[in-house]
């Protein structure tokens, strides 16, 4: 799965979970830039991403994720492993 | 309490000893704030700096108070700074809170100087700040670096140049918004003799702490749409402190405490005050990480040994419980919300080395006032309906049940009453007991909290009166009927607001939502707003909450 394919799928999840239909997912997107991205919706989003891509993040990986780009890199890594 | 020596508030003496005992190493760790570590030397230096500012302020503005504080019989009001005060009133100092090192120094300086600190959250909506400021009657302010400061109408849009005029109209004096950077302060620390210039005995003799004086004022949600001010006295706080040490924790200066609470929340007070009085350290969350993850990050990376947390934090970490490993955690206290059996089981399996206590209490009874040790136990933990019991009153607390089984909180931790209380609010205090609004049961040994008698709910530990949300909504849209409902799903509480207007779809939801955000603190903003044709009613003609949820909320 390529970076842009993942981005596309994430965009659908993000628009849905954060109830914000105009979100444009980019690598540097993070919680500060989305109004409805808080501690509750964050974990919902993570759960959705895990089930969409069939991956499971470790707590430490979640802590080190600073933006969507970090998440995409992790997804690619996990899909290849 | 007045028989006690007013110069000897024991917890203040412990605090002073941690900060200024010259035999202690000034390089030991005092706190880490968002990942940056500060020593006791740095902390005590800043506290002394701000203490001196407070002393100067009191000398120039409160000299009348000093002269008459020796004679409390004399209840004649008198005038300082154009405000009438009764002699027993100590200065109230607003502290604009940010999760910064300076904020903690301001607060500790206020305590050491016997002033009342009033934490002010600058991100609160303007109307809420106005209500709070009107009630708090602040005498002076501490504000952080570069923060635009407030006047009598909470003008956060003001720049510093407008400061003087706005403050003078509120009768508040800005004591400090210009502190040394930590590099500068470390330099000054090296160049000065911290301990000699102001011996503490002199300070306390200048400004004796009266046990009945207010130590802090916090504001909680009120049913009438205005926040309620809860003043906690030095006596209340001292008795909490004694109660804490009677719980049998084995703690020393090498322990590391979690401080995960916003400073407007009283659980923060024990989270920083207990470690400071002990000479231990406290550690706050890294704000760049999203909250439940930041919590785990600080517990693990700072090797926290004592953690006071809200149960919903555990709930959010539960899916990752396999990854949780916290061998250094000795004690976990849960407070602020109902503590559920499944949360207890999750946490005890994640942290088998940690004792787990459920502590309970509203702001009115000072931080918390009962305790139940839920783990480790030789028998299954006591619970009712899956909610862990709240146990027994702390040392200076007495509990009883009203005829309607409302839990009543008495004893020396309970506040004497709200600021400017209404008749209805005065009715919450009866013969020294505070009517908590919590429905409870007593099994002869322990107490159980079964829920609320009113519409108060908790969102991530924050107290919310649903009627306050409805009230704020109806101020924005006068001809609309509102019903606020708290819905719990997977143990997470979310607020939903239902709106019925005369003409459907005439509501203009986005503008309503943004106006609501301007009036309410973040935790009170509804998760979802539903515009519906009409409310379903039950047989008694009341709004049927259950049906409302079934009809309009996706499970």
XYZ file of C-alpha atoms in Angstrom:
636
model
C 0.000 0.000 0.000
C 1.423 3.371 -0.964
C 1.654 6.544 1.038
C -1.063 8.213 -1.027
C -3.411 5.227 -0.823
C -3.115 5.292 2.966
C -3.659 9.048 3.023
C -6.848 8.630 1.020
C -8.242 6.014 3.393
C -7.234 8.078 6.419
C -9.063 11.057 4.993
C -12.332 9.098 5.005
C -11.768 7.939 8.593
C -10.753 11.401 9.823
C -13.704 13.186 8.219
C -16.018 10.682 9.847
C -14.459 10.419 13.338
C -13.858 14.143 13.755
C -17.227 15.015 12.123
C -15.402 17.537 9.965
C -16.221 16.923 6.289
C -13.583 19.300 4.904
C -10.460 17.859 6.567
C -7.551 17.543 4.159
C -5.213 14.878 5.470
C -1.551 15.808 5.038
C 1.611 14.488 6.671
C 1.908 17.385 9.092
C -1.723 17.274 10.275
C -2.046 16.886 14.058
C -4.557 17.361 16.885
C -3.877 21.079 17.227
C -5.204 21.726 13.747
C -8.556 19.980 14.127
C -11.208 21.330 16.502
C -12.830 18.033 17.340
C -9.596 16.096 17.698
C -9.342 15.527 21.444
C -8.356 12.711 23.765
C -11.652 10.865 23.243
C -11.871 11.144 19.460
C -8.144 10.407 19.173
C -8.595 6.937 20.603
C -11.663 6.323 18.445
C -9.650 7.336 15.400
C -6.781 5.026 16.373
C -9.197 2.106 16.789
C -10.718 2.819 13.360
C -7.285 3.028 11.729
C -6.209 -0.222 13.374
C -9.233 -2.077 12.056
C -9.108 -0.511 8.565
C -5.474 -1.457 8.016
C -5.406 -4.610 10.134
C -2.558 -3.333 12.287
C -2.084 -2.875 16.033
C -0.080 -0.002 17.466
C 1.943 -0.300 20.646
C 1.419 2.256 23.403
C 4.965 3.557 22.922
C 4.371 3.986 19.199
C 1.209 5.971 19.895
C 3.121 8.196 22.312
C 5.860 8.922 19.780
C 3.445 9.746 16.922
C 3.551 13.489 16.412
C 1.467 13.800 13.253
C -0.282 11.883 10.485
C 3.021 11.390 8.633
C 4.398 9.423 11.615
C 1.279 7.291 11.582
C 1.521 6.549 7.856
C 5.182 5.527 8.204
C 4.223 3.145 11.026
C 1.365 1.645 9.012
C 3.696 1.006 6.048
C 6.304 -0.530 8.370
C 3.734 -2.817 9.972
C 2.230 -3.889 6.647
C 5.674 -4.862 5.380
C 6.645 -6.787 8.489
C -9.437 26.132 65.571
C -8.725 29.610 66.779
C -7.014 28.310 69.897
C -4.155 27.014 67.778
C -1.039 29.084 67.450
C -1.698 31.110 64.338
C 1.996 31.298 63.544
C 2.267 27.576 63.304
C 0.325 26.113 60.429
C 2.055 22.729 60.303
C 1.777 22.101 56.579
C 3.199 25.555 55.841
C 6.091 24.783 58.171
C 6.733 21.524 56.298
C 6.558 23.407 53.012
C 9.003 25.983 54.293
C 11.362 23.317 55.537
C 11.419 21.644 52.094
C 12.153 24.936 50.383
C 14.511 26.675 52.779
C 16.178 24.175 55.082
C 19.833 24.912 54.364
C 20.843 21.378 55.297
C 18.977 20.004 52.281
C 20.640 19.804 48.879
C 19.311 22.629 46.666
C 19.997 20.535 43.563
C 17.489 17.807 44.381
C 14.587 17.538 41.940
C 11.493 19.521 42.792
C 9.360 19.023 39.718
C 9.313 18.300 36.044
C 6.877 20.405 34.089
C 6.136 19.253 30.576
C 9.374 17.318 30.567
C 11.665 20.083 31.903
C 13.185 19.463 35.319
C 13.560 22.084 38.068
C 15.468 21.864 41.345
C 14.369 22.876 44.823
C 16.966 25.652 44.642
C 15.301 27.145 41.581
C 11.833 26.688 43.031
C 12.617 28.224 46.417
C 14.391 31.137 44.781
C 11.335 32.017 42.706
C 8.970 31.499 45.635
C 11.012 33.871 47.747
C 11.045 36.442 44.959
C 7.257 36.339 44.673
C 6.861 36.203 48.457
C 8.769 39.464 48.717
C 6.465 40.992 46.128
C 3.468 39.849 48.138
C 4.947 41.290 51.331
C 5.546 44.640 49.653
C 2.032 44.582 48.279
C 0.501 43.798 51.658
C 2.547 46.443 53.394
C 1.328 49.102 51.024
C -2.269 47.933 50.605
C -3.216 45.921 53.643
C -1.613 47.805 56.507
C -5.037 48.456 58.030
C -5.702 44.771 57.991
C -2.485 44.164 59.854
C -3.229 46.668 62.537
C -6.673 45.343 63.166
C -5.903 41.655 62.796
C -4.677 41.723 66.380
C -8.152 42.634 67.419
C -10.604 40.413 65.662
C -13.316 41.422 68.113
C -13.470 44.680 66.271
C -15.761 43.864 63.408
C -15.997 47.375 62.054
C -15.516 47.313 58.326
C -12.764 49.568 57.124
C -11.481 50.754 53.826
C -8.310 49.850 52.004
C -7.749 50.438 48.350
C -11.307 51.729 48.173
C -12.804 48.363 49.070
C -14.572 47.713 52.325
C -13.267 44.664 54.083
C -13.870 42.950 57.318
C -10.694 42.580 59.338
C -10.431 38.822 58.966
C -10.288 38.895 55.188
C -6.826 38.082 53.799
C -5.690 39.233 50.355
C -7.066 37.308 47.399
C -4.521 36.812 44.658
C -5.587 35.783 41.182
C -3.144 33.420 39.536
C -3.464 33.114 35.789
C -2.759 29.479 35.324
C -0.707 27.787 32.703
C 1.114 24.536 33.102
C 4.343 26.390 33.762
C 6.976 26.378 36.466
C 6.153 29.989 37.387
C 2.502 29.197 38.064
C 3.423 26.746 40.816
C 5.850 29.277 42.306
C 3.110 31.950 42.422
C 0.711 29.592 44.170
C 3.230 28.423 46.750
C 4.236 32.037 47.454
C 0.562 32.841 48.127
C 0.272 29.937 50.566
C 3.485 30.726 52.399
C 2.342 34.330 52.749
C -1.072 33.396 54.068
C -2.896 34.808 51.049
C -5.778 33.157 49.196
C -4.899 32.027 45.685
C -7.605 31.996 43.067
C -6.600 30.068 39.946
C -7.934 31.686 36.800
C -8.013 29.699 33.573
C -7.287 32.190 30.771
C -8.908 29.992 28.122
C -12.302 30.194 29.817
C -14.928 32.044 27.826
C -15.190 35.754 28.569
C -18.643 35.588 30.170
C -17.556 32.886 32.579
C -14.435 34.821 33.524
C -16.546 37.888 34.158
C -18.774 35.947 36.532
C -15.775 34.503 38.340
C -13.998 37.839 38.661
C -17.087 39.552 39.938
C -17.430 37.021 42.725
C -13.759 36.601 43.551
C -13.056 40.296 44.382
C -9.372 39.883 43.730
C -6.848 42.259 45.262
C -3.932 41.426 43.010
C -2.690 39.209 40.241
C 0.119 36.946 39.283
C 0.333 36.300 35.584
C 2.851 34.466 33.444
C 5.242 35.808 30.853
C 3.684 37.731 27.978
C 0.122 36.877 28.916
C -2.254 39.689 28.204
C -3.726 40.446 31.577
C -7.270 40.884 32.722
C -9.128 43.828 34.074
C -12.506 44.049 35.672
C -14.171 42.740 32.548
C -11.667 39.976 31.842
C -10.271 41.729 28.820
C -7.997 39.087 27.470
C -7.831 40.932 24.212
C -6.024 43.749 25.980
C -2.339 44.188 25.400
C -0.028 44.907 28.296
C -0.116 48.639 27.600
C -3.778 48.735 28.596
C -2.983 46.847 31.723
C -2.664 49.605 34.251
C -5.991 51.209 33.539
C -7.952 47.971 33.457
C -6.434 46.736 36.663
C -6.933 49.976 38.515
C -10.605 49.889 37.668
C -10.876 46.408 39.171
C -8.872 47.476 42.244
C -6.494 44.659 41.530
C -2.777 45.241 41.381
C -0.611 43.242 39.033
C 2.150 41.913 41.201
C 4.084 40.100 38.598
C 3.918 39.153 34.983
C 7.580 39.595 34.435
C 9.634 36.863 35.998
C 13.200 35.982 35.345
C 13.796 33.281 32.810
C 15.066 30.119 34.415
C 18.618 30.734 33.138
C 18.565 34.175 34.738
C 17.150 32.816 37.945
C 19.751 30.095 38.158
C 22.396 32.777 37.676
C 20.886 34.968 40.385
C 20.644 31.941 42.600
C 24.352 31.335 42.266
C 25.091 34.971 43.030
C 22.920 35.327 46.092
C 22.487 33.778 49.438
C 18.953 32.475 49.180
C 18.528 31.647 52.791
C 19.771 34.660 54.690
C 17.966 37.687 53.350
C 14.459 37.006 54.599
C 14.441 34.627 57.532
C 11.067 32.973 57.534
C 10.266 33.595 61.173
C 10.189 37.302 60.412
C 7.861 36.866 57.495
C 5.340 34.901 59.460
C 5.430 37.309 62.346
C 4.776 40.164 59.942
C 1.816 38.421 58.413
C 0.421 35.756 60.687
C -1.749 33.154 59.012
C -5.148 32.976 60.582
C -6.505 29.450 60.393
C -9.894 30.763 59.335
C -8.439 32.716 56.430
C -9.014 31.435 52.940
C -6.207 29.396 51.349
C -7.790 29.093 47.919
C -11.048 29.679 46.073
C -12.202 27.382 43.279
C -15.231 27.746 41.057
C -17.550 24.868 40.188
C -20.628 24.515 38.027
C -23.772 26.073 39.494
C -27.397 25.265 38.715
C -28.361 28.882 38.053
C -25.969 29.253 35.163
C -23.333 31.011 37.261
C -20.307 29.234 38.712
C -20.177 28.811 42.506
C -17.129 29.995 44.444
C -15.871 27.515 47.032
C -13.460 29.032 49.573
C -11.214 26.551 51.384
C -9.551 27.802 54.558
C -6.056 27.143 55.903
C -7.773 25.096 58.585
C -9.599 22.959 55.987
C -6.350 22.382 54.116
C -4.357 21.598 57.272
C -6.967 19.013 58.273
C -6.890 17.446 54.831
C -3.099 17.293 55.195
C -3.330 15.527 58.552
C -5.990 13.229 57.120
C -3.726 12.350 54.196
C -0.876 11.356 56.501
C -3.252 9.226 58.542
C -3.939 7.033 55.517
C -0.759 5.084 56.232
C 1.186 5.670 53.030
C 4.875 5.029 53.334
C 6.408 7.963 51.462
C 9.693 9.834 51.528
C 11.560 12.633 49.775
C 12.628 10.183 47.087
C 9.044 9.549 45.953
C 7.848 10.884 42.629
C 4.268 12.158 42.361
C 2.000 12.539 39.372
C 0.342 15.957 38.831
C -2.097 15.456 35.947
C -4.736 18.035 36.872
C -5.493 21.492 35.644
C -4.882 23.964 38.475
C -8.543 25.014 38.645
C -9.277 21.501 39.857
C -8.633 20.815 43.566
C -7.088 17.411 42.936
C -4.114 19.395 41.629
C -3.595 20.902 45.102
C -2.783 17.585 46.757
C -0.838 16.503 43.663
C 1.724 19.288 44.105
C 1.347 20.247 47.775
C 1.927 16.808 49.324
C 5.203 16.238 47.424
C 6.417 19.788 48.131
C 5.715 19.454 51.857
C 7.564 16.142 51.806
C 10.539 17.454 49.833
C 9.663 15.001 47.056
C 8.984 15.810 43.393
C 5.899 16.175 41.198
C 5.639 15.653 37.455
C 3.180 17.036 34.920
C 2.064 15.767 31.530
C 3.764 16.594 28.237
C 1.235 18.778 26.457
C 2.477 17.872 22.991
C 1.158 14.320 23.485
C -2.559 13.616 23.505
C -3.818 13.253 27.082
C -4.279 9.581 27.981
C -1.046 8.796 26.151
C 0.761 11.668 27.869
C -0.400 10.229 31.172
C 1.198 6.873 30.466
C 4.287 8.602 29.120
C 4.876 10.533 32.372
C 4.050 7.552 34.614
C 6.604 5.462 32.783
C 9.379 7.906 31.869
C 9.354 9.756 35.221
C 9.075 6.496 37.187
C 6.097 7.850 39.159
C 5.601 6.155 42.523
C 2.421 7.937 43.681
C -0.395 8.747 41.268
C -3.729 10.473 41.858
C -5.830 10.006 38.711
C -9.368 10.054 37.376
C -10.780 6.616 36.483
C -11.621 7.631 32.901
C -7.879 7.914 32.262
C -7.530 4.187 32.873
C -10.551 3.517 30.714
C -8.812 5.139 27.781
C -5.622 3.164 28.345
C -7.472 -0.130 28.768
C -7.147 -1.264 25.099
C -3.368 -1.073 25.532
C -3.186 -2.719 28.950
C -0.852 -5.426 27.616
C 1.802 -2.773 26.947
C 1.543 -1.169 30.376
C 4.446 -1.814 32.670
C 4.930 0.439 35.682
C 7.110 -1.355 38.233
C 7.861 1.852 40.187
C 4.234 2.727 40.931
C 3.586 2.057 44.653
C 0.256 3.828 45.161
C -2.597 4.785 42.855
C -5.522 6.858 44.075
C -8.639 7.210 41.938
C -10.892 10.195 42.443
C -13.274 12.584 40.696
C -15.694 10.037 39.214
C -17.344 6.748 40.061
C -14.601 4.104 40.132
C -15.828 1.008 38.383
C -14.934 -2.565 39.174
C -13.683 -3.238 35.636
C -11.395 -0.195 35.849
C -10.049 -1.506 39.148
C -9.424 -4.916 37.582
C -7.673 -3.395 34.565
C -5.392 -1.284 36.716
C -4.568 -3.973 39.259
C -3.564 -6.355 36.466
C -1.435 -3.638 34.797
C 0.252 -2.561 38.032
C 0.299 -5.489 40.456
C 2.822 -3.667 42.678
C 0.577 -0.693 43.297
C -1.854 -0.300 46.158
C -5.109 1.040 44.685
C -7.268 3.398 46.722
C -10.619 4.847 45.799
C -10.883 8.327 47.310
C -14.014 10.439 47.254
C -15.039 13.989 47.970
C -16.351 17.205 46.461
C -14.414 20.493 46.363
C -16.555 21.688 49.304
C -14.938 19.104 51.608
C -11.329 19.849 50.508
C -9.846 17.625 47.793
C -11.109 14.265 49.074
C -12.453 13.081 52.375
C -13.016 9.304 52.288
C -10.809 6.391 51.284
C -11.259 2.720 50.445
C -8.321 0.456 49.726
C -9.482 -1.740 46.849
C -6.235 -3.576 46.061
C -4.498 -5.624 47.312
C -7.189 -7.333 49.337
C -7.727 -10.791 50.691
C -11.402 -10.665 49.732
C -13.209 -9.371 46.634
C -13.427 -5.559 46.641
C -16.634 -4.119 48.050
C -18.925 -2.709 45.374
C -22.527 -1.892 44.512
C -23.762 -2.050 40.904
C -20.184 -2.404 39.715
C -19.062 0.807 41.485
C -16.243 0.406 44.017
C -17.175 1.564 47.524
C -15.872 4.882 48.839
C -14.887 3.473 52.228
C -14.521 5.438 55.411
C -14.138 9.099 56.351
C -10.652 10.490 56.778
C -9.342 11.520 60.195
C -11.100 14.887 60.560
C -14.218 14.052 58.557
C -17.576 12.875 59.804
C -20.212 11.417 57.524
C -23.890 10.778 57.937
C -26.911 10.045 55.786
C -29.941 12.290 55.584
C -33.454 10.834 55.741
C -33.424 10.627 51.962
C -30.022 8.868 52.056
C -28.100 11.876 50.848
C -24.479 11.732 51.963
C -23.671 14.581 54.372
C -20.058 15.650 54.858
C -19.068 17.245 58.140
C -15.920 17.883 60.107
C -12.949 20.136 59.723
C -12.379 19.690 55.984
C -15.776 21.096 55.047
C -15.956 24.707 53.816
C -18.067 27.142 55.799
C -20.089 28.047 52.672
C -19.995 29.499 49.166
C -18.912 33.003 48.251
C -21.928 35.316 48.094
C -24.222 32.355 48.514
C -27.886 32.453 47.641
C -30.523 31.158 50.064
C -30.698 27.923 48.099
C -26.927 27.513 48.321
C -26.953 28.268 52.058
C -29.444 25.422 52.439
C -26.707 23.019 51.279
C -24.986 23.526 54.639
C -26.815 22.238 57.697
C -25.360 22.129 61.208
C -21.813 21.978 59.917
C -22.589 19.329 57.313
C -22.516 19.833 53.571
C -25.285 18.106 51.639
C -23.293 16.488 48.854
C -26.164 15.653 46.488
C -24.771 12.108 46.341
C -27.082 9.224 47.110
C -25.284 6.840 49.465
C -25.533 3.673 51.494
C -23.719 2.524 54.635
C -23.099 -1.150 55.414
C -22.020 -0.526 59.017
C -18.340 -0.233 58.048
C -18.077 1.431 54.648
C -20.007 3.919 52.555
C -21.148 3.392 48.955
C -21.939 6.163 46.543
C -24.904 5.183 44.378
C -25.326 8.184 42.106
C -26.673 11.728 42.100
C -29.897 13.061 43.552
C -29.830 15.887 41.023
C -28.721 16.559 37.466
C -25.054 16.932 38.212
C -22.765 14.832 36.015
C -19.029 14.366 35.666
C -17.107 14.647 32.426
C -13.474 13.586 32.830
C -13.751 14.478 36.496
C -15.234 17.951 35.926
C -18.484 18.660 37.746
C -21.247 19.835 35.467
C -24.800 20.847 36.281
C -26.857 19.935 33.215
C -29.101 22.885 34.004
C -26.117 25.218 33.636
C -25.630 23.963 30.081
C -29.358 24.366 29.351
C -29.287 27.826 30.865
C -26.332 28.916 28.721
C -28.076 27.527 25.613
C -31.326 29.333 26.337
C -29.479 32.631 26.687
C -28.329 32.246 23.072
C -31.643 31.046 21.595
C -34.486 32.378 23.665
C -37.384 30.710 21.876
C -35.910 27.250 21.835
C -36.462 24.548 24.444
C -33.406 22.591 25.547
C -32.677 19.333 27.280
C -29.133 18.328 28.170
C -28.419 14.651 28.698
C -25.239 12.874 29.709
C -24.793 9.582 27.888
C -22.296 7.015 29.069
C -20.894 4.723 26.421
C -17.982 2.363 27.089
C -17.593 4.162 30.428
C -16.982 7.510 28.749
C -19.476 10.268 29.529
C -20.507 12.565 26.695
C -22.943 15.462 26.777
C -25.759 15.703 24.260
C -27.970 18.728 23.849
C -31.452 18.347 22.359
C -33.162 21.409 20.945
C -36.782 21.948 19.977
C -37.482 25.185 18.129
C -40.827 26.454 16.955
C -39.912 25.951 13.320
C -37.810 22.909 12.489
C -34.470 23.536 10.765
C -34.571 27.220 11.636
C -31.895 26.717 14.183
C -28.630 27.650 12.446
C -26.605 25.059 14.265
C -23.043 26.219 13.425
C -23.510 29.737 14.763
C -25.301 28.408 17.843
C -22.483 25.972 18.491
C -19.799 28.597 18.207
C -21.702 30.967 20.521
C -22.059 28.154 23.039
C -18.305 27.591 22.899
C -17.825 31.266 23.723
C -19.857 30.878 26.904
C -18.823 27.527 28.312
C -15.545 25.933 29.337
C -14.427 23.167 26.970
C -15.590 20.293 29.152
C -19.143 21.647 29.202
C -19.491 21.960 25.430
C -21.865 19.217 24.175
C -20.399 16.375 22.180
C -23.409 16.519 19.869
C -26.317 18.910 19.350
C -29.558 17.406 18.045
C -32.289 19.515 16.550
C -35.499 17.518 16.902
C -39.194 18.159 16.136
C -40.408 17.617 19.709
C -39.498 15.962 23.003
C -40.937 12.508 23.688
C -42.835 12.628 26.991
C -43.426 9.976 29.621
C -46.760 9.269 31.330
C -46.156 12.071 33.812
C -45.702 14.573 31.030
C -41.971 14.900 31.685
C -39.334 14.597 28.996
C -38.599 10.888 28.549
C -34.829 10.787 28.586
C -34.585 7.112 27.748
C -36.799 7.432 24.698
C -34.990 10.602 23.645
C -31.692 8.749 23.593
C -33.131 5.725 21.796
C -34.711 7.892 19.117
C -31.878 10.246 18.312
C -28.521 8.908 19.471
C -26.650 6.269 17.516
C -25.634 3.463 19.859
